Short mmCIF file of C-alpha atoms in Angstrom, two decimals:
data_model
loop_
_atom_site.label_atom_id
_atom_site.label_comp_id
_atom_site.label_asym_id
_atom_site.label_seq_id
_atom_site.Cartn_x
_atom_site.Cartn_y
_atom_site.Cartn_z
CA MET A 1 -2.48 -5.83 8.59
CA THR A 2 0.63 -7.80 7.69
CA GLN A 3 1.28 -5.40 4.77
CA LYS A 4 2.14 -1.69 4.66
CA LEU A 5 -0.78 0.70 5.17
CA THR A 6 -1.41 1.80 1.57
CA GLY A 7 -4.52 1.99 -0.65
CA VAL A 8 -6.27 -1.39 -0.33
CA GLN A 9 -5.04 -1.87 3.22
CA ARG A 10 -6.14 1.63 4.23
CA PHE A 11 -9.66 0.94 2.96
CA ALA A 12 -9.81 -2.28 4.99
CA PHE A 13 -8.33 -0.62 8.09
CA GLU A 14 -10.84 2.26 8.06
CA MET A 15 -13.81 -0.07 7.45
CA VAL A 16 -12.81 -2.37 10.31
CA LYS A 17 -12.20 0.59 12.62
CA GLY A 18 -15.71 1.87 11.89
CA LEU A 19 -17.33 -1.55 12.33
CA LEU A 20 -15.59 -2.03 15.69
CA ASP A 21 -17.24 1.20 16.89
CA ILE A 22 -20.64 -0.10 15.77
CA TYR A 23 -20.40 -3.73 16.90
CA LYS A 24 -18.12 -3.43 19.95
CA GLY A 25 -17.39 -7.02 21.08
CA GLU A 26 -19.26 -8.82 18.30
CA ILE A 27 -16.42 -8.87 15.74
CA LYS A 28 -13.33 -11.04 15.45
CA ILE A 29 -10.49 -10.03 13.12
CA LEU A 30 -8.84 -13.12 11.64
CA ILE A 31 -5.26 -12.92 10.40
CA PRO A 32 -2.54 -15.41 9.36
CA PRO A 33 0.48 -16.21 11.55
CA ARG A 34 2.59 -13.24 10.49
CA ASP A 35 3.71 -10.09 12.29
CA ILE A 36 1.40 -7.09 12.12
CA ASP A 37 3.07 -4.20 10.31
CA SER A 38 4.16 -1.31 12.54
CA SER A 39 2.07 1.21 10.54
CA TYR A 40 -1.14 -0.10 12.19
CA ASP A 41 -2.38 1.14 15.57
CA VAL A 42 -4.40 -1.95 16.55
CA ALA A 43 -3.20 -2.81 20.05
CA ASP A 44 -6.76 -3.00 21.44
CA TRP A 45 -8.38 -4.72 18.46
CA PRO A 46 -9.93 -8.22 18.88
CA ILE A 47 -7.40 -9.97 16.63
CA LYS A 48 -7.22 -13.75 16.41
CA VAL A 49 -4.34 -15.52 14.65
CA ILE A 50 -5.55 -18.72 13.00
CA GLY A 51 -4.01 -21.49 10.91
CA LYS A 52 -0.42 -22.31 10.02
CA LEU A 53 -0.25 -21.30 6.38
CA THR A 54 0.31 -17.84 4.85
CA ASN A 55 -0.77 -15.79 1.84
CA THR A 56 -3.17 -17.46 -0.62
CA LEU A 57 -2.93 -20.88 1.06
CA TRP A 58 -4.12 -19.37 4.34
CA GLU A 59 -6.91 -17.52 2.54
CA GLN A 60 -8.14 -20.54 0.58
CA ILE A 61 -7.53 -23.34 3.15
CA ASP A 62 -7.00 -22.23 6.75
CA LEU A 63 -9.58 -19.43 6.76
CA PRO A 64 -12.58 -21.31 5.30
CA LEU A 65 -11.83 -24.41 7.41
CA PHE A 66 -11.83 -22.28 10.56
CA LEU A 67 -15.13 -20.66 9.57
CA ILE A 68 -16.81 -23.99 8.78
CA LYS A 69 -15.70 -25.41 12.15
CA ASN A 70 -17.13 -22.34 13.91
CA ASN A 71 -20.74 -22.43 12.66
CA LYS A 72 -20.16 -20.57 9.39
CA PRO A 73 -20.30 -16.95 10.60
CA LEU A 74 -20.72 -14.05 8.17
CA LEU A 75 -17.28 -13.19 6.78
CA ILE A 76 -16.44 -9.64 5.66
CA SER A 77 -13.46 -9.80 3.28
CA LEU A 78 -12.04 -6.33 2.62
CA VAL A 79 -8.76 -6.75 0.74
CA ASN A 80 -9.70 -7.54 -2.87
CA THR A 81 -9.68 -11.31 -2.41
CA ALA A 82 -11.37 -13.98 -0.28
CA PRO A 83 -12.03 -17.72 0.01
CA CYS A 84 -13.38 -18.79 -3.39
CA PHE A 85 -16.06 -21.19 -2.20
CA TYR A 86 -17.21 -19.80 1.16
CA LYS A 87 -20.67 -18.47 0.36
CA ARG A 88 -21.62 -16.68 3.57
CA GLN A 89 -19.48 -13.62 2.94
CA ILE A 90 -19.48 -10.02 1.77
CA VAL A 91 -16.41 -9.30 -0.35
CA SER A 92 -14.63 -6.20 -1.57
CA ILE A 93 -13.45 -5.94 -5.17
CA LEU A 94 -11.90 -2.49 -5.25
CA ASP A 95 -10.92 -2.40 -8.91
CA MET A 96 -10.54 -4.61 -11.97
CA THR A 97 -6.95 -3.71 -12.76
CA THR A 98 -5.79 -7.26 -13.49
CA PHE A 99 -8.59 -7.56 -16.06
CA VAL A 100 -7.99 -4.14 -17.62
CA ASN A 101 -4.27 -4.74 -18.18
CA PRO A 102 -2.64 -7.92 -16.79
CA ALA A 103 0.76 -6.70 -18.04
CA TRP A 104 0.92 -4.22 -15.15
CA PHE A 105 1.42 -7.18 -12.78
CA SER A 106 3.58 -10.24 -12.44
CA PHE A 107 2.35 -13.21 -14.50
CA LYS A 108 1.56 -15.25 -11.36
CA PHE A 109 -0.36 -12.46 -9.61
CA ALA A 110 -2.43 -11.45 -12.65
CA HIS A 111 -3.47 -14.99 -13.52
CA TYR A 112 -4.31 -15.87 -9.92
CA TYR A 113 -6.63 -12.87 -9.64
CA LYS A 114 -8.24 -13.52 -13.02
CA LEU A 115 -9.02 -17.03 -11.80
CA VAL A 116 -10.29 -16.31 -8.27
CA VAL A 117 -12.08 -12.96 -8.59
CA PRO A 118 -14.98 -14.29 -10.73
CA LEU A 119 -15.40 -17.24 -8.34
CA ILE A 120 -15.39 -14.96 -5.30
CA ALA A 121 -17.87 -12.58 -6.93
CA LYS A 122 -20.32 -15.29 -7.97
CA ASN A 123 -20.20 -17.19 -4.65
CA SER A 124 -20.53 -14.17 -2.33
CA LEU A 125 -23.69 -12.65 -0.90
CA LYS A 126 -22.70 -9.11 -1.84
CA ILE A 127 -19.82 -7.25 -3.48
CA ILE A 128 -18.62 -3.88 -2.27
CA THR A 129 -16.47 -1.57 -4.34
CA ILE A 130 -15.22 2.01 -4.07
CA SER A 131 -16.49 3.96 -7.08
CA GLU A 132 -19.22 3.91 -9.69
CA HIS A 133 -16.47 3.40 -12.27
CA SER A 134 -15.26 0.24 -10.51
CA LYS A 135 -18.83 -1.00 -10.24
CA SER A 136 -19.31 -0.66 -13.99
CA ASP A 137 -16.04 -2.52 -14.62
CA ILE A 138 -17.02 -5.37 -12.28
CA ILE A 139 -20.34 -5.75 -14.09
CA LYS A 140 -18.61 -5.61 -17.48
CA PHE A 141 -15.78 -8.07 -16.81
CA ILE A 142 -17.53 -10.61 -14.56
CA ASN A 143 -21.12 -10.29 -15.77
CA ILE A 144 -22.50 -9.74 -12.27
CA PRO A 145 -26.01 -8.25 -11.76
CA SER A 146 -25.85 -4.54 -10.91
CA GLU A 147 -27.90 -5.01 -7.73
CA LYS A 148 -25.26 -7.34 -6.27
CA VAL A 149 -22.63 -4.56 -6.22
CA GLU A 150 -22.68 -1.66 -3.74
CA VAL A 151 -20.44 1.42 -3.81
CA LEU A 152 -18.73 2.56 -0.60
CA HIS A 153 -16.47 5.50 -1.35
CA CYS A 154 -13.07 5.88 0.25
CA ALA A 155 -12.24 9.03 2.18
CA VAL A 156 -9.39 10.83 3.91
CA SER A 157 -8.18 9.39 7.21
CA ASP A 158 -8.51 11.62 10.27
CA LYS A 159 -4.76 12.14 10.63
CA PHE A 160 -4.68 13.97 7.27
CA ILE A 161 -7.52 16.26 8.39
CA ASN A 162 -6.65 16.93 12.04
CA LYS A 163 -3.06 17.85 11.24
CA PRO A 164 -0.68 18.89 14.02
CA ASN A 165 1.51 21.98 13.76
CA MET A 166 4.38 20.69 11.65
CA GLU A 167 6.64 23.76 11.69
CA ILE A 168 9.44 22.33 13.86
CA ALA A 169 9.13 18.80 12.49
CA GLN A 170 9.19 20.13 8.94
CA LYS A 171 12.54 21.83 9.41
CA ASP A 172 14.29 18.64 10.52
CA PHE A 173 12.50 16.44 8.00
CA PHE A 174 13.18 18.65 4.99
CA ASN A 175 16.81 19.23 5.96
CA LYS A 176 17.25 15.46 6.11
CA LYS A 177 15.74 15.05 2.62
CA GLY A 178 17.59 18.05 1.16
CA LEU A 179 14.31 19.79 0.27
CA THR A 180 12.98 23.33 0.69
CA VAL A 181 9.46 23.79 2.03
CA GLY A 182 7.05 24.83 -0.72
CA GLN A 183 9.56 24.29 -3.51
CA TYR A 184 9.03 20.86 -5.07
CA ILE A 185 6.59 18.89 -7.21
CA LEU A 186 5.17 15.80 -5.50
CA GLY A 187 4.05 12.36 -6.68
CA VAL A 188 2.76 9.71 -4.25
CA SER A 189 1.76 6.09 -4.88
CA SER A 190 3.04 2.54 -5.10
CA LEU A 191 5.64 2.11 -7.84
CA ASP A 192 3.16 0.19 -9.93
CA PRO A 193 3.40 0.54 -13.75
CA ARG A 194 -0.21 1.75 -13.96
CA LYS A 195 0.61 4.70 -11.69
CA ASN A 196 2.53 6.00 -14.70
CA PHE A 197 5.43 7.67 -12.91
CA GLN A 198 7.53 7.17 -16.02
CA SER A 199 5.35 9.64 -17.94
CA LEU A 200 5.55 12.07 -15.02
CA ILE A 201 9.35 11.82 -15.03
CA GLU A 202 9.54 12.26 -18.81
CA ALA A 203 7.32 15.34 -18.61
CA PHE A 204 9.24 16.75 -15.64
CA LEU A 205 12.59 16.45 -17.42
CA THR A 206 11.32 18.76 -20.19
CA ILE A 207 10.29 21.52 -17.76
CA ASN A 208 12.65 24.45 -17.24
CA THR A 209 12.46 24.65 -13.44
CA ARG A 210 14.71 24.48 -10.40
CA LEU A 211 11.99 22.69 -8.45
CA PRO A 212 12.85 19.05 -7.79
CA LEU A 213 10.39 16.20 -8.33
CA VAL A 214 9.79 14.16 -5.17
CA ILE A 215 8.41 10.64 -5.60
CA VAL A 216 7.05 8.77 -2.58
CA GLY A 217 6.28 5.06 -2.78
CA SER A 218 7.49 1.49 -2.74
CA LYS A 219 7.29 -1.40 -5.17
CA GLY A 220 5.42 -4.58 -4.22
CA LYS A 221 6.19 -8.09 -5.45
CA ALA A 222 2.89 -8.22 -7.34
CA PHE A 223 3.90 -5.57 -9.87
CA ALA A 224 5.73 -5.96 -13.14
CA ASP A 225 9.22 -4.46 -13.22
CA ASN A 226 9.33 -1.00 -14.82
CA ASN A 227 12.97 -0.05 -13.99
CA LEU A 228 11.69 3.10 -12.31
CA LYS A 229 14.37 3.27 -9.62
CA SER A 230 17.17 3.17 -12.19
CA LEU A 231 15.48 5.96 -14.14
CA ILE A 232 15.18 8.06 -10.98
CA SER A 233 18.82 7.49 -9.98
CA ASP A 234 20.03 9.02 -13.27
CA HIS A 235 18.82 12.53 -12.30
CA ASP A 236 19.91 14.65 -9.32
CA ASN A 237 16.73 16.76 -9.33
CA ILE A 238 14.48 13.73 -8.77
CA VAL A 239 14.22 12.64 -5.13
CA PHE A 240 12.95 9.14 -4.34
CA THR A 241 11.95 8.71 -0.68
CA GLY A 242 10.65 5.14 -0.72
CA TYR A 243 7.78 4.35 1.64
CA VAL A 244 7.21 7.00 4.33
CA GLU A 245 5.03 6.96 7.44
CA ASP A 246 1.86 9.05 7.41
CA SER A 247 3.37 11.74 9.64
CA GLU A 248 6.07 12.39 7.02
CA LEU A 249 3.63 12.06 4.13
CA ILE A 250 1.45 14.79 5.63
CA GLN A 251 4.47 17.12 5.75
CA LEU A 252 5.25 16.38 2.11
CA TYR A 253 1.66 17.08 1.03
CA GLN A 254 1.44 20.27 3.09
CA SER A 255 4.61 21.75 1.70
CA ALA A 256 4.49 20.81 -2.00
CA THR A 257 4.02 23.37 -4.77
CA CYS A 258 1.65 20.91 -6.44
CA PHE A 259 0.77 17.22 -6.46
CA VAL A 260 0.70 15.21 -9.72
CA TYR A 261 -1.11 11.88 -10.15
CA PRO A 262 -0.93 10.69 -13.79
CA SER A 263 -2.38 7.23 -13.14
CA LEU A 264 -3.56 5.12 -16.07
CA TYR A 265 -6.28 3.39 -14.05
CA GLU A 266 -7.77 3.73 -10.55
CA GLY A 267 -10.50 2.08 -8.54
CA PHE A 268 -10.78 5.28 -6.48
CA GLY A 269 -7.60 7.31 -5.98
CA MET A 270 -7.01 8.32 -2.36
CA PRO A 271 -3.73 10.29 -2.73
CA PRO A 272 -5.37 13.26 -4.54
CA LEU A 273 -7.95 13.57 -1.73
CA GLU A 274 -5.19 13.35 0.89
CA ALA A 275 -3.32 16.12 -0.93
CA MET A 276 -6.48 18.26 -1.00
CA ALA A 277 -6.99 17.74 2.74
CA CYS A 278 -3.43 18.97 3.30
CA GLY A 279 -3.96 22.11 1.20
CA CYS A 280 -2.00 20.99 -1.85
CA PRO A 281 -3.20 21.82 -5.42
CA THR A 282 -3.63 18.68 -7.52
CA ILE A 283 -3.16 17.54 -11.11
CA VAL A 284 -4.71 14.16 -11.96
CA SER A 285 -5.47 11.93 -14.95
CA ASN A 286 -8.76 12.30 -16.78
CA THR A 287 -9.23 8.51 -16.65
CA SER A 288 -11.23 5.86 -14.76
CA SER A 289 -12.53 6.97 -11.33
CA LEU A 290 -10.47 10.14 -10.93
CA PRO A 291 -12.99 12.64 -12.39
CA GLU A 292 -15.66 11.04 -10.17
CA VAL A 293 -13.45 11.53 -7.11
CA CYS A 294 -11.81 14.89 -7.80
CA GLY A 295 -14.69 16.78 -9.46
CA ASP A 296 -13.84 20.41 -10.22
CA ALA A 297 -11.02 20.52 -7.63
CA SER A 298 -8.17 19.31 -9.89
CA LEU A 299 -6.50 20.10 -13.16
CA TYR A 300 -6.84 17.14 -15.55
CA VAL A 301 -4.35 15.60 -17.98
CA ASN A 302 -4.34 12.79 -20.52
CA PRO A 303 -1.89 10.39 -18.82
CA THR A 304 -0.34 9.35 -22.14
CA ASP A 305 0.24 12.94 -23.33
CA ILE A 306 3.72 13.88 -22.08
CA LYS A 307 3.51 17.39 -23.56
CA GLY A 308 0.12 17.94 -21.93
CA ILE A 309 1.41 16.82 -18.53
CA LYS A 310 4.42 19.15 -18.91
CA GLU A 311 2.26 22.15 -19.84
CA THR A 312 -0.20 21.54 -17.01
CA ILE A 313 2.59 21.30 -14.42
CA GLU A 314 4.13 24.50 -15.81
CA LEU A 315 0.75 26.23 -15.49
CA ALA A 316 0.29 25.05 -11.91
CA ILE A 317 3.74 26.05 -10.64
CA SER A 318 3.62 29.49 -12.30
CA ASP A 319 0.06 30.62 -11.53
CA ASP A 320 -0.41 31.56 -7.85
CA PRO A 321 -4.14 32.48 -8.15
CA LEU A 322 -4.82 29.14 -9.86
CA ARG A 323 -3.10 27.20 -7.08
CA LYS A 324 -5.08 29.14 -4.48
CA SER A 325 -8.34 28.38 -6.30
CA LEU A 326 -7.49 24.67 -6.54
CA THR A 327 -6.60 24.60 -2.84
CA GLU A 328 -9.96 26.16 -1.91
CA LYS A 329 -11.90 23.78 -4.17
CA GLY A 330 -9.91 20.84 -2.82
CA ASP A 331 -10.80 21.78 0.75
CA ARG A 332 -14.48 21.57 -0.17
CA ARG A 333 -14.10 18.44 -2.30
CA TYR A 334 -12.44 16.04 0.15
CA LYS A 335 -15.18 16.78 2.71
CA LYS A 336 -17.76 15.19 0.40
CA PHE A 337 -16.31 11.77 1.30
CA SER A 338 -16.53 10.22 4.76
CA TRP A 339 -15.31 6.92 6.20
CA GLU A 340 -18.12 7.14 8.74
CA SER A 341 -20.87 7.26 6.11
CA SER A 342 -19.27 4.38 4.18
CA CYS A 343 -19.04 2.30 7.38
CA TYR A 344 -22.72 2.90 8.13
CA LYS A 345 -23.60 1.86 4.59
CA LEU A 346 -21.53 -1.30 5.05
CA ASN A 347 -23.37 -1.94 8.31
CA ASP A 348 -26.69 -1.73 6.45
CA ILE A 349 -25.40 -4.33 3.97
CA ILE A 350 -24.29 -6.58 6.85
CA ILE A 351 -27.71 -6.36 8.54
CA GLN A 352 -29.45 -7.27 5.26
CA ASN A 353 -27.27 -10.39 4.96
CA LEU A 354 -27.26 -11.63 8.57
CA ILE A 355 -29.69 -14.43 7.79
#
């Protein structure tokens, strides 16, 4: 909760929200001594600030010491890392990106994760992950028994489903961004090299269209530098918004001609489902977990095939019946995933391990 509400953090937020409904006053949320980010609505949550350290030192020293001093309660760690040697815990490992390609990350981040993730996995009671694809990668890279890993799918948060009438807000928002409703191509994610925005930009620049490309996202310290911002700044028809709040993101999804997600690797891939929930046709990579998540509701591209990405975008922006069909399929597809069902499955895992 001290970081922006994006993929990993959104999974943790939705799981905790669901568990609070189930357990009422039986849960404590432990955080380091840092400010909670403004993107979280947690005013009534049972949050306890512990320790004096931050980041990995808090996680590996302050947190386990607090737990040991307080009768070793069951710890649920939901953000891809956890104390290495605390054994009474259920941990989330959402993907194996640092094992698949360490070059996507800073040297320090990649090597830290490659050191601690196997220790966390082997010392925990249970591992939860977010797709069958991620489960197979965990088993492959860490040599963990299949029965130790459970899949809890991500879903679309309620605010993307129960959308307010955005008509008035849209006018002000789009005027501010210099955009026209329904006349742009959209990409949303962190500016992480594996999200492959460079291929999207290269493909876009070969398309004969007046539609701008809008890229939404921010770059974290963990990621390797890919000079994406300098590439974006060279072209007037590419709009970079940086991080936006969910209310603005919903407007961008609702009003895009199509959404493109050419990621090289995903543990799940929430943005395509969010786009579907907002009625936006989607184009995604044919890699990792994305076919598992998107089913028949997306157009698929090879993320390394610039010409293929270009041709698929051209098809999507020129074919009205196709976009309508994708929108209808997307509306059915995102409903197959539910935070509530994943929370109840997590609760079953907790009950089995409360020994």
